Amino acid sequence: MQFVKYEQRGFVGIVTIDRQKALNALNSEVLGELEQTFDSISLEETRCVILTGAGEKSFVAGADIGEMSGLSKAEGEAFGKKGNDVFRKIEAFPIPVIAAINGFALGGGCELAMSCDIRIASENAVFAQPEVSLGITAGFGGTQRLARIIGLGKAKELLYTTNKMKADAALALGLVNAVYPLESLMDEAAKLAEKIARNAPIAVRATKKAINDGMQVGIDEAIVIEEKLFGSCFESEDQRNAMAAFVEKRKPDPFVNR
Ligand code: DAK
């Protein structure tokens, strides 16, 4: 692949968007490679994914403005669908995805981060949704996910004004979970991913699905979703072993994903 690199480190997969000459902006090729990369991740071998940008300046500086500049209405819609399909794939990916935001997260970059489960950022990260200053709406889920994460009022302010926000402000709003010096961002992301990967994979996957699916429906339906996913964890080797270990007052064996 030209623009998206993949590295497997134990149970953790690291996906890096590497198009540094355009600050990792998302053109059609990047979106296509991102989709292929996620499609090829083995769920047998991988329990958590980290998504980051190459270099020290930018996570993703948005959708590619050059590519978008001449699009027709139909092409614009098709481009939006391509991005939305990939972002939705990441959001619904069976295992957790951590965005390690190492600089600019603008427009489609902020939207990409929002499709991940957990966001952590470097101190130099900058967030914004600049789309209305370019004559378009946010098109990769920004009008939908930002309000769900930080609340309606602040999301509307950011989307209408295009104001830039530094990492500490993003932290205060809950857009990111933690902020670290740039040089330690990937180590912190790896620590978080490894901690998740040490837990029972079937249970982690069921938890992600329960939260994601439950957030889309009313509480009565959501509780039923949880019940079914809770039930689905029983009779697994990992559930049997972990509970037996507790009852027998011993340390559980490492989880085997069965
Ligand atoms: N697209 C294409 N190229 C970009 C880019 C982008 N988003 N961002 C940066 N680059 C390129 C620059 O053109 C420059 O290329 P060269 O001139 O060297 O060839 C190179 O990256 C380095 O950028 P700068 O020289 O500008 O670097 P600075 O440090 O001076 O400034 C900056 C960094 C991030 C502040 C600045 O580059 C900037 O403002 N970039 C644009 C950020 C932006 O507005 N991003 C949001 C894009 S809009 C939709 C689908 C999708 C979307 C919307 C609708 N539907 C179809 C409905 C999504 C929209 C967006 O994401």
PDB file of N, CA and C in Angstrom, residues 6 8 11 37-49 93 95 257:
ATOM      1  N   TYR A   6       0.582  -0.929   7.924  1.00  0.00           N
ATOM      2  CA  TYR A   6       0.048  -1.750   9.011  1.00  0.00           C
ATOM      3  C   TYR A   6       1.177  -2.493   9.692  1.00  0.00           C
ATOM      4  N   GLN A   8       1.838  -5.293  12.978  1.00  0.00           N
ATOM      5  CA  GLN A   8       1.248  -6.133  14.030  1.00  0.00           C
ATOM      6  C   GLN A   8       2.253  -6.214  15.174  1.00  0.00           C
ATOM      7  N   PHE A  11      -0.773  -8.645  20.104  1.00  0.00           N
ATOM      8  CA  PHE A  11      -2.215  -8.623  19.826  1.00  0.00           C
ATOM      9  C   PHE A  11      -2.695  -7.252  19.338  1.00  0.00           C
ATOM     10  N   THR A  37      -7.170  -2.054   4.526  1.00  0.00           N
ATOM     11  CA  THR A  37      -6.369  -2.401   5.698  1.00  0.00           C
ATOM     12  C   THR A  37      -7.260  -2.966   6.797  1.00  0.00           C
ATOM     13  N   PHE A  38      -8.353  -2.275   7.091  1.00  0.00           N
ATOM     14  CA  PHE A  38      -9.240  -2.781   8.145  1.00  0.00           C
ATOM     15  C   PHE A  38      -9.847  -4.127   7.740  1.00  0.00           C
ATOM     16  N   ASP A  39     -10.151  -4.289   6.449  1.00  0.00           N
ATOM     17  CA  ASP A  39     -10.705  -5.576   5.993  1.00  0.00           C
ATOM     18  C   ASP A  39      -9.717  -6.717   6.201  1.00  0.00           C
ATOM     19  N   SER A  40      -8.420  -6.397   6.178  1.00  0.00           N
ATOM     20  CA  SER A  40      -7.440  -7.490   6.229  1.00  0.00           C
ATOM     21  C   SER A  40      -6.933  -7.769   7.653  1.00  0.00           C
ATOM     22  N   ILE A  41      -7.413  -7.025   8.640  1.00  0.00           N
ATOM     23  CA  ILE A  41      -6.945  -7.267  10.015  1.00  0.00           C
ATOM     24  C   ILE A  41      -7.530  -8.587  10.530  1.00  0.00           C
ATOM     25  N   SER A  42      -6.652  -9.450  11.026  1.00  0.00           N
ATOM     26  CA  SER A  42      -7.110 -10.751  11.532  1.00  0.00           C
ATOM     27  C   SER A  42      -7.659 -10.599  12.949  1.00  0.00           C
ATOM     28  N   LEU A  43      -8.906 -11.022  13.125  1.00  0.00           N
ATOM     29  CA  LEU A  43      -9.512 -10.919  14.454  1.00  0.00           C
ATOM     30  C   LEU A  43      -9.089 -12.082  15.349  1.00  0.00           C
ATOM     31  N   GLU A  44      -8.404 -13.052  14.758  1.00  0.00           N
ATOM     32  CA  GLU A  44      -7.809 -14.124  15.565  1.00  0.00           C
ATOM     33  C   GLU A  44      -6.563 -13.590  16.271  1.00  0.00           C
ATOM     34  N   GLU A  45      -5.777 -12.818  15.503  1.00  0.00           N
ATOM     35  CA  GLU A  45      -4.483 -12.355  16.018  1.00  0.00           C
ATOM     36  C   GLU A  45      -4.559 -11.000  16.714  1.00  0.00           C
ATOM     37  N   THR A  46      -5.616 -10.234  16.457  1.00  0.00           N
ATOM     38  CA  THR A  46      -5.620  -8.835  16.890  1.00  0.00           C
ATOM     39  C   THR A  46      -6.772  -8.575  17.862  1.00  0.00           C
ATOM     40  N   ARG A  47      -6.466  -7.871  18.940  1.00  0.00           N
ATOM     41  CA  ARG A  47      -7.497  -7.600  19.951  1.00  0.00           C
ATOM     42  C   ARG A  47      -7.776  -6.112  20.116  1.00  0.00           C
ATOM     43  N   CYS A  48      -6.895  -5.288  19.579  1.00  0.00           N
ATOM     44  CA  CYS A  48      -7.099  -3.842  19.659  1.00  0.00           C
ATOM     45  C   CYS A  48      -6.285  -3.204  18.534  1.00  0.00           C
ATOM     46  N   VAL A  49      -6.790  -2.100  18.001  1.00  0.00           N
ATOM     47  CA  VAL A  49      -6.101  -1.411  16.904  1.00  0.00           C
ATOM     48  C   VAL A  49      -5.799   0.024  17.330  1.00  0.00           C
ATOM     49  N   PHE A  93     -16.150  -1.666  13.867  1.00  0.00           N
ATOM     50  CA  PHE A  93     -15.141  -2.724  13.807  1.00  0.00           C
ATOM     51  C   PHE A  93     -15.269  -3.575  15.078  1.00  0.00           C
ATOM     52  N   ILE A  95     -13.412  -5.041  17.144  1.00  0.00           N
ATOM     53  CA  ILE A  95     -12.525  -4.820  18.299  1.00  0.00           C
ATOM     54  C   ILE A  95     -12.284  -3.314  18.479  1.00  0.00           C
ATOM     55  N   ASN A 257      -9.297 -16.308  23.713  1.00  0.00           N
ATOM     56  CA  ASN A 257     -10.204 -15.863  22.644  1.00  0.00           C
ATOM     57  C   ASN A 257     -11.100 -17.000  22.143  1.00  0.00           C
TER      58      ASN A 257
END
